[in-house]
Amino acid sequence: MRKVNNRIIDLHDAVLLDLDGVVYLGPQAVGGAPESLDAARRKGIQIAFVTNNAARRPSAVADHLRSLGITCQEMDVVTSAQAITALMARQLAKGSKVLVCGTDALAEEATKVGFTIVESFTDEPVAVVQGYSPSINWQRFDEAAHAIQRGAVWYMSNTDPNRPTNLGMVPGAGAQMAVVAAAVDAKPVIAGKPFPPLLEATVERVGCQAPIFIGDRLDTDIEGANNVSMASMLVFTGAHGKYDLVSAPVHQRPTTIGFDLMSLSQPIRRANTTDTGWTCGAAIARIVGGKIEVSGVEDGVDAQLDVLWALANLCWAHPELDPSAALEELDMVP
Ligand SMILES: [Mg+2]
């Protein structure tokens, strides 16, 4: 065992979490998630659940998490609807007229920060705020397009092009954004990951000094953390896996990796460079005869993640090398 004084919960004062693929997977909590978060809380670590989904109310997210056995209050949930309307409140006068192109949950957030909700471009809104809605009427896209063409500032909760369901992928907020974009010569102001406002709003809410963001996607979660210079951990219980990690562009590389939230109470995984490659714990990834060679591959996901972390660092420094044979050896990591 490595010595235990450099666990993630020893190094950070707040754990900020993506939801799908990190805390839950479809209808179930990810294994160990409730216990790991409770253990972090007992150490005084603040926990916040951060979601790009603007369609669900924070209270509905909190109810959902509690139904999965996860401790959560409504104020522990930060949504992109809250982040975009908070940003609008800083940029627009109180009481300004706003057209909502999204759910009632988004309209409620806009009302809470003092805007007057209008239903048509003919009401001369100063802004359009758009977020994912699974039941939007097409007419609402027309209203948004008309308003934006007449000078309303366009705000967007997030840009995720699609969202996973148990039947497969369906169009998401980014697809609905594209509908409006097809008709206007404007670009929206965006709150959700990977853009900074959502994580900035979370840090402000929590009041933390040294947070870490935990996510399952490199292009939203990890890039989002990097965009606000926040530490990050990629977990392997969701969308992205080892192949994505080793080929990640520089702005999508996490600070560390862990299999799931149980990694919070384990020593943080760090890689060190050597003359011929990289090490992590007992694992080595190096270049031998122009090829990648890994050692330390043992049974056990933690040992394999050590190898992967050394290997990822080697691949990022040497993108010309082919890691596929080494990755195949890591049969316990998706
Ligand atoms: Mg996710």
CSV table of C-alpha atoms and ligand atoms in Angstrom, one decimal:
chain,number,residue,atom,x,y,z
A,1,MET,CA,0.0,0.0,0.0
A,2,ARG,CA,1.1,3.5,-0.7
A,3,LYS,CA,1.2,5.8,2.3
A,4,VAL,CA,-2.1,7.5,2.9
A,5,ASN,CA,-1.7,11.2,3.4
A,6,ASN,CA,-2.2,12.3,-0.1
A,7,ARG,CA,-5.7,11.2,-0.7
A,8,ILE,CA,-8.0,13.3,-2.9
A,9,ILE,CA,-10.1,14.2,0.2
A,10,ASP,CA,-6.9,15.3,2.0
A,11,LEU,CA,-6.0,17.7,-0.9
A,12,HIS,CA,-9.3,19.4,-1.7
A,13,ASP,CA,-11.9,21.2,0.2
A,14,ALA,CA,-14.7,20.6,-2.2
A,15,VAL,CA,-15.7,17.8,-4.6
A,16,LEU,CA,-17.8,19.0,-7.6
A,17,LEU,CA,-19.4,16.3,-9.6
A,18,ASP,CA,-20.9,15.7,-12.9
A,19,LEU,CA,-24.0,13.4,-12.6
A,20,ASP,CA,-24.6,11.0,-15.4
A,21,GLY,CA,-21.8,8.5,-15.6
A,22,VAL,CA,-20.2,9.6,-12.3
A,23,VAL,CA,-22.9,9.6,-9.6
A,24,TYR,CA,-25.5,7.5,-11.4
A,25,LEU,CA,-25.8,5.4,-14.5
A,26,GLY,CA,-29.3,5.2,-15.9
A,27,PRO,CA,-31.6,4.2,-13.1
A,28,GLN,CA,-28.9,3.3,-10.5
A,29,ALA,CA,-26.3,4.9,-8.4
A,30,VAL,CA,-22.7,4.1,-9.6
A,31,GLY,CA,-21.3,1.5,-7.2
A,32,GLY,CA,-19.8,3.0,-4.1
A,33,ALA,CA,-20.9,6.6,-4.9
A,34,PRO,CA,-23.3,7.1,-1.9
A,35,GLU,CA,-20.8,5.8,0.6
A,36,SER,CA,-17.8,7.6,-0.9
A,37,LEU,CA,-19.6,11.0,-0.9
A,38,ASP,CA,-20.8,10.5,2.7
A,39,ALA,CA,-17.3,9.6,3.8
A,40,ALA,CA,-16.0,12.8,2.1
A,41,ARG,CA,-18.7,14.9,3.8
A,42,ARG,CA,-17.7,13.4,7.2
A,43,LYS,CA,-14.2,14.8,6.6
A,44,GLY,CA,-15.7,18.3,6.1
A,45,ILE,CA,-15.4,18.2,2.3
A,46,GLN,CA,-18.2,20.2,0.5
A,47,ILE,CA,-20.1,18.4,-2.2
A,48,ALA,CA,-21.8,19.9,-5.2
A,49,PHE,CA,-23.7,18.3,-8.0
A,50,VAL,CA,-23.2,20.2,-11.3
A,51,THR,CA,-25.5,19.6,-14.3
A,52,ASN,CA,-25.6,21.0,-17.8
A,53,ASN,CA,-29.3,19.9,-17.9
A,54,ALA,CA,-31.4,23.1,-17.8
A,55,ALA,CA,-34.7,21.2,-18.1
A,56,ARG,CA,-34.8,19.7,-14.6
A,57,ARG,CA,-35.4,21.8,-11.4
A,58,PRO,CA,-32.7,21.6,-8.8
A,59,SER,CA,-35.3,20.1,-6.4
A,60,ALA,CA,-36.1,17.4,-8.9
A,61,VAL,CA,-32.3,16.5,-9.3
A,62,ALA,CA,-32.0,16.4,-5.5
A,63,ASP,CA,-35.1,14.2,-5.2
A,64,HIS,CA,-33.6,11.9,-7.8
A,65,LEU,CA,-30.2,11.7,-6.1
A,66,ARG,CA,-31.8,11.0,-2.7
A,67,SER,CA,-33.9,8.2,-4.3
A,68,LEU,CA,-30.6,6.6,-5.2
A,69,GLY,CA,-29.4,6.7,-1.6
A,70,ILE,CA,-27.2,9.8,-2.2
A,71,THR,CA,-27.2,12.5,0.5
A,72,CYS,CA,-28.3,15.7,-1.3
A,73,GLN,CA,-30.1,19.0,-0.5
A,74,GLU,CA,-31.5,21.2,-3.2
A,75,MET,CA,-28.8,23.8,-2.6
A,76,ASP,CA,-26.1,21.2,-3.4
A,77,VAL,CA,-27.3,21.1,-7.0
A,78,VAL,CA,-26.1,23.7,-9.5
A,79,THR,CA,-27.8,23.7,-12.9
A,80,SER,CA,-26.9,25.5,-16.1
A,81,ALA,CA,-30.3,27.2,-15.9
A,82,GLN,CA,-29.2,28.8,-12.7
A,83,ALA,CA,-25.7,29.7,-14.1
A,84,ILE,CA,-27.0,31.3,-17.3
A,85,THR,CA,-29.7,33.3,-15.5
A,86,ALA,CA,-27.2,34.5,-12.9
A,87,LEU,CA,-24.9,35.6,-15.7
A,88,MET,CA,-27.8,37.4,-17.4
A,89,ALA,CA,-28.7,39.2,-14.1
A,90,ARG,CA,-25.2,40.6,-14.1
A,91,GLN,CA,-25.4,41.8,-17.7
A,92,LEU,CA,-29.0,43.0,-18.0
A,93,ALA,CA,-31.1,45.5,-16.0
A,94,LYS,CA,-33.4,44.0,-13.3
A,95,GLY,CA,-37.0,43.6,-14.6
A,96,SER,CA,-35.8,43.3,-18.3
A,97,LYS,CA,-38.1,41.4,-20.6
A,98,VAL,CA,-36.8,37.9,-21.5
A,99,LEU,CA,-38.2,35.4,-23.9
A,100,VAL,CA,-37.6,31.8,-22.7
A,101,CYS,CA,-37.0,29.1,-25.2
A,102,GLY,CA,-36.9,26.1,-22.9
A,103,THR,CA,-38.8,24.5,-20.0
A,104,ASP,CA,-40.8,26.0,-17.1
A,105,ALA,CA,-37.8,25.2,-14.9
A,106,LEU,CA,-35.6,27.6,-16.9
A,107,ALA,CA,-38.4,30.3,-16.9
A,108,GLU,CA,-38.6,29.9,-13.0
A,109,GLU,CA,-34.8,30.6,-12.7
A,110,ALA,CA,-35.2,33.7,-14.9
A,111,THR,CA,-38.1,34.9,-12.8
A,112,LYS,CA,-36.1,34.3,-9.6
A,113,VAL,CA,-33.3,36.6,-10.6
A,114,GLY,CA,-35.8,39.4,-11.4
A,115,PHE,CA,-36.6,39.2,-15.1
A,116,THR,CA,-40.0,39.7,-16.7
A,117,ILE,CA,-40.9,36.7,-18.9
A,118,VAL,CA,-42.6,37.5,-22.2
A,119,GLU,CA,-44.1,35.1,-24.7
A,120,SER,CA,-43.4,36.8,-28.1
A,121,PHE,CA,-40.8,38.8,-30.0
A,122,THR,CA,-43.6,41.4,-30.3
A,123,ASP,CA,-43.2,42.1,-26.6
A,124,GLU,CA,-39.7,43.4,-27.5
A,125,PRO,CA,-37.6,41.2,-25.1
A,126,VAL,CA,-34.0,42.4,-24.6
A,127,ALA,CA,-32.8,38.8,-24.3
A,128,VAL,CA,-33.6,35.2,-25.3
A,129,VAL,CA,-32.6,32.4,-22.9
A,130,GLN,CA,-32.6,29.0,-24.4
A,131,GLY,CA,-32.2,25.6,-22.8
A,132,TYR,CA,-33.0,21.9,-23.5
A,133,SER,CA,-36.7,21.2,-23.6
A,134,PRO,CA,-38.0,17.7,-24.5
A,135,SER,CA,-41.5,19.1,-25.4
A,136,ILE,CA,-40.8,22.4,-27.1
A,137,ASN,CA,-43.2,23.8,-29.6
A,138,TRP,CA,-41.5,24.7,-32.9
A,139,GLN,CA,-43.2,28.1,-32.8
A,140,ARG,CA,-41.0,29.0,-29.9
A,141,PHE,CA,-37.9,28.6,-32.1
A,142,ASP,CA,-39.5,31.1,-34.5
A,143,GLU,CA,-40.2,33.5,-31.7
A,144,ALA,CA,-36.5,33.2,-30.5
A,145,ALA,CA,-35.2,33.7,-34.0
A,146,HIS,CA,-37.4,36.8,-34.6
A,147,ALA,CA,-36.3,38.3,-31.2
A,148,ILE,CA,-32.6,37.7,-31.8
A,149,GLN,CA,-32.8,39.2,-35.3
A,150,ARG,CA,-34.3,42.3,-33.7
A,151,GLY,CA,-31.4,42.7,-31.3
A,152,ALA,CA,-32.2,40.5,-28.3
A,153,VAL,CA,-29.1,39.1,-26.7
A,154,TRP,CA,-29.0,35.3,-27.0
A,155,TYR,CA,-28.1,33.2,-23.9
A,156,MET,CA,-27.8,29.4,-24.0
A,157,SER,CA,-27.7,27.0,-21.0
A,158,ASN,CA,-25.3,24.5,-22.6
A,159,THR,CA,-24.4,23.0,-25.9
A,160,ASP,CA,-24.4,19.2,-25.4
A,161,PRO,CA,-25.4,18.0,-28.9
A,162,ASN,CA,-27.2,14.9,-27.6
A,163,ARG,CA,-28.1,13.1,-24.5
A,164,PRO,CA,-28.1,9.4,-23.6
A,165,THR,CA,-31.3,7.5,-22.8
A,166,ASN,CA,-31.9,3.9,-22.1
A,167,LEU,CA,-33.0,3.5,-25.8
A,168,GLY,CA,-30.1,5.3,-27.3
A,169,MET,CA,-29.0,8.9,-28.0
A,170,VAL,CA,-31.5,11.7,-28.6
A,171,PRO,CA,-31.0,15.3,-29.7
A,172,GLY,CA,-29.9,17.6,-26.9
A,173,ALA,CA,-29.6,21.3,-26.1
A,174,GLY,CA,-27.0,21.8,-28.8
A,175,ALA,CA,-29.3,20.4,-31.5
A,176,GLN,CA,-32.0,22.8,-30.4
A,177,MET,CA,-29.5,25.6,-30.4
A,178,ALA,CA,-28.6,24.7,-34.0
A,179,VAL,CA,-32.2,25.1,-35.0
A,180,VAL,CA,-32.2,28.8,-33.9
A,181,ALA,CA,-28.6,29.3,-35.2
A,182,ALA,CA,-29.7,28.3,-38.6
A,183,ALA,CA,-31.9,31.4,-38.8
A,184,VAL,CA,-29.9,34.1,-37.1
A,185,ASP,CA,-26.5,35.9,-37.5
A,186,ALA,CA,-25.6,35.7,-33.9
A,187,LYS,CA,-23.8,33.5,-31.4
A,188,PRO,CA,-25.1,32.8,-27.9
A,189,VAL,CA,-23.5,33.4,-24.5
A,190,ILE,CA,-23.1,29.9,-23.0
A,191,ALA,CA,-23.1,28.8,-19.4
A,192,GLY,CA,-22.7,25.0,-19.3
A,193,LYS,CA,-19.5,22.9,-19.3
A,194,PRO,CA,-17.0,23.3,-20.9
A,195,PHE,CA,-17.7,27.0,-20.8
A,196,PRO,CA,-16.7,28.7,-17.5
A,197,PRO,CA,-19.9,30.2,-16.0
A,198,LEU,CA,-21.4,27.0,-14.6
A,199,LEU,CA,-18.3,26.0,-12.7
A,200,GLU,CA,-17.7,29.6,-11.7
A,201,ALA,CA,-21.2,29.8,-10.3
A,202,THR,CA,-20.6,26.5,-8.4
A,203,VAL,CA,-17.4,27.7,-6.8
A,204,GLU,CA,-19.1,30.9,-5.8
A,205,ARG,CA,-22.0,29.0,-4.3
A,206,VAL,CA,-19.8,26.5,-2.4
A,207,GLY,CA,-17.2,29.1,-1.4
A,208,CYS,CA,-14.3,26.7,-1.8
A,209,GLN,CA,-10.6,27.4,-2.3
A,210,ALA,CA,-9.3,24.1,-3.6
A,211,PRO,CA,-12.0,22.2,-5.5
A,212,ILE,CA,-11.7,19.2,-7.7
A,213,PHE,CA,-14.1,18.4,-10.5
A,214,ILE,CA,-15.0,14.8,-11.3
A,215,GLY,CA,-16.4,13.8,-14.7
A,216,ASP,CA,-16.7,11.1,-17.2
A,217,ARG,CA,-16.3,13.2,-20.4
A,218,LEU,CA,-13.1,14.8,-21.5
A,219,ASP,CA,-14.8,17.4,-23.9
A,220,THR,CA,-17.2,18.8,-21.3
A,221,ASP,CA,-16.2,17.9,-17.7
A,222,ILE,CA,-12.4,17.9,-18.0
A,223,GLU,CA,-12.1,20.7,-20.6
A,224,GLY,CA,-14.5,22.7,-18.4
A,225,ALA,CA,-12.4,22.2,-15.3
A,226,ASN,CA,-9.2,23.2,-17.3
A,227,ASN,CA,-11.0,26.3,-18.6
A,228,VAL,CA,-11.3,27.6,-15.0
A,229,SER,CA,-7.9,26.2,-13.9
A,230,MET,CA,-9.5,23.7,-11.6
A,231,ALA,CA,-8.1,20.3,-10.7
A,232,SER,CA,-10.0,17.4,-12.3
A,233,MET,CA,-10.3,13.6,-12.2
A,234,LEU,CA,-11.6,11.4,-15.0
A,235,VAL,CA,-13.6,8.4,-13.9
A,236,PHE,CA,-14.3,5.3,-16.0
A,237,THR,CA,-17.9,4.7,-15.1
A,238,GLY,CA,-19.4,6.7,-17.9
A,239,ALA,CA,-18.8,8.0,-21.4
A,240,HIS,CA,-15.0,8.1,-22.0
A,241,GLY,CA,-12.5,5.3,-21.6
A,242,LYS,CA,-8.8,4.6,-21.8
A,243,TYR,CA,-8.6,5.1,-25.6
A,244,ASP,CA,-10.1,8.6,-25.3
A,245,LEU,CA,-7.7,9.4,-22.4
A,246,VAL,CA,-4.4,8.5,-24.2
A,247,SER,CA,-5.4,10.6,-27.3
A,248,ALA,CA,-6.8,13.6,-25.4
A,249,PRO,CA,-5.7,17.0,-26.7
A,250,VAL,CA,-3.8,19.1,-24.1
A,251,HIS,CA,-6.9,21.1,-23.1
A,252,GLN,CA,-8.8,17.9,-22.3
A,253,ARG,CA,-6.3,16.2,-20.1
A,254,PRO,CA,-7.3,15.6,-16.4
A,255,THR,CA,-5.2,16.2,-13.4
A,256,THR,CA,-5.6,12.6,-12.4
A,257,ILE,CA,-7.7,9.5,-13.0
A,258,GLY,CA,-9.7,7.1,-10.8
A,259,PHE,CA,-12.0,4.2,-11.5
A,260,ASP,CA,-15.0,5.7,-9.7
A,261,LEU,CA,-15.8,7.8,-6.7
A,262,MET,CA,-14.2,5.3,-4.3
A,263,SER,CA,-10.9,6.9,-5.6
A,264,LEU,CA,-11.7,9.9,-3.4
A,265,SER,CA,-10.3,8.1,-0.4
A,266,GLN,CA,-7.3,6.6,-2.2
A,267,PRO,CA,-3.9,8.2,-2.7
A,268,ILE,CA,-4.0,10.5,-5.7
A,269,ARG,CA,-2.5,9.0,-8.8
A,270,ARG,CA,0.6,10.9,-9.9
A,271,ALA,CA,2.9,10.2,-12.9
A,272,ASN,CA,6.7,11.0,-12.9
A,273,THR,CA,8.9,11.3,-15.9
A,274,THR,CA,12.1,9.2,-16.3
A,275,ASP,CA,14.8,9.1,-19.0
A,276,THR,CA,12.9,6.6,-21.0
A,277,GLY,CA,9.3,7.2,-20.1
A,278,TRP,CA,6.8,7.6,-17.2
A,279,THR,CA,6.1,5.8,-13.9
A,280,CYS,CA,3.1,5.8,-11.7
A,281,GLY,CA,3.4,3.8,-8.4
A,282,ALA,CA,5.0,0.5,-9.5
A,283,ALA,CA,3.9,0.9,-13.1
A,284,ILE,CA,6.2,1.9,-15.9
A,285,ALA,CA,5.5,3.0,-19.5
A,286,ARG,CA,8.5,3.5,-21.6
A,287,ILE,CA,9.9,3.5,-25.1
A,288,VAL,CA,12.0,0.5,-26.0
A,289,GLY,CA,13.2,0.2,-29.6
A,290,GLY,CA,10.8,2.8,-30.8
A,291,LYS,CA,7.8,0.9,-29.3
A,292,ILE,CA,5.8,1.4,-26.1
A,293,GLU,CA,6.5,-1.1,-23.4
A,294,VAL,CA,4.5,-1.3,-20.1
A,295,SER,CA,5.3,-3.2,-17.0
A,296,GLY,CA,3.4,-3.6,-13.7
A,297,VAL,CA,0.3,-4.8,-15.4
A,298,GLU,CA,-1.3,-7.0,-12.7
A,299,ASP,CA,-4.8,-8.1,-11.9
A,300,GLY,CA,-6.6,-5.4,-10.1
A,301,VAL,CA,-8.1,-2.2,-11.4
A,302,ASP,CA,-5.9,0.1,-9.4
A,303,ALA,CA,-2.7,-1.4,-10.7
A,304,GLN,CA,-4.0,-1.2,-14.2
A,305,LEU,CA,-5.0,2.4,-13.7
A,306,ASP,CA,-1.4,3.1,-12.5
A,307,VAL,CA,-0.2,1.7,-15.8
A,308,LEU,CA,-2.8,3.7,-17.8
A,309,TRP,CA,-1.8,6.9,-16.1
A,310,ALA,CA,1.9,6.4,-16.9
A,311,LEU,CA,1.0,5.3,-20.4
A,312,ALA,CA,-1.3,8.3,-21.0
A,313,ASN,CA,1.5,10.7,-19.9
A,314,LEU,CA,3.9,8.9,-22.3
A,315,CYS,CA,1.4,9.0,-25.2
A,316,TRP,CA,0.8,12.8,-24.7
A,317,ALA,CA,4.5,13.4,-24.9
A,318,HIS,CA,4.9,11.1,-27.9
A,319,PRO,CA,1.7,11.2,-30.0
A,320,GLU,CA,3.6,9.4,-32.8
A,321,LEU,CA,3.6,6.1,-30.8
A,322,ASP,CA,0.8,3.5,-31.1
A,323,PRO,CA,-0.5,2.6,-27.6
A,324,SER,CA,-3.1,0.0,-28.8
A,325,ALA,CA,-1.2,-3.1,-27.8
A,326,ALA,CA,-0.4,-1.7,-24.3
A,327,LEU,CA,-4.0,-0.6,-23.9
A,328,GLU,CA,-5.3,-4.1,-24.7
A,329,GLU,CA,-3.4,-5.5,-21.8
A,330,LEU,CA,-5.5,-3.3,-19.4
A,331,ASP,CA,-8.5,-5.5,-19.6
A,332,MET,CA,-10.1,-4.2,-16.4
A,333,VAL,CA,-10.4,-0.6,-17.6
A,334,PRO,CA,-13.0,0.3,-20.3
B,1,MG,MG,-21.5,12.7,-17.5
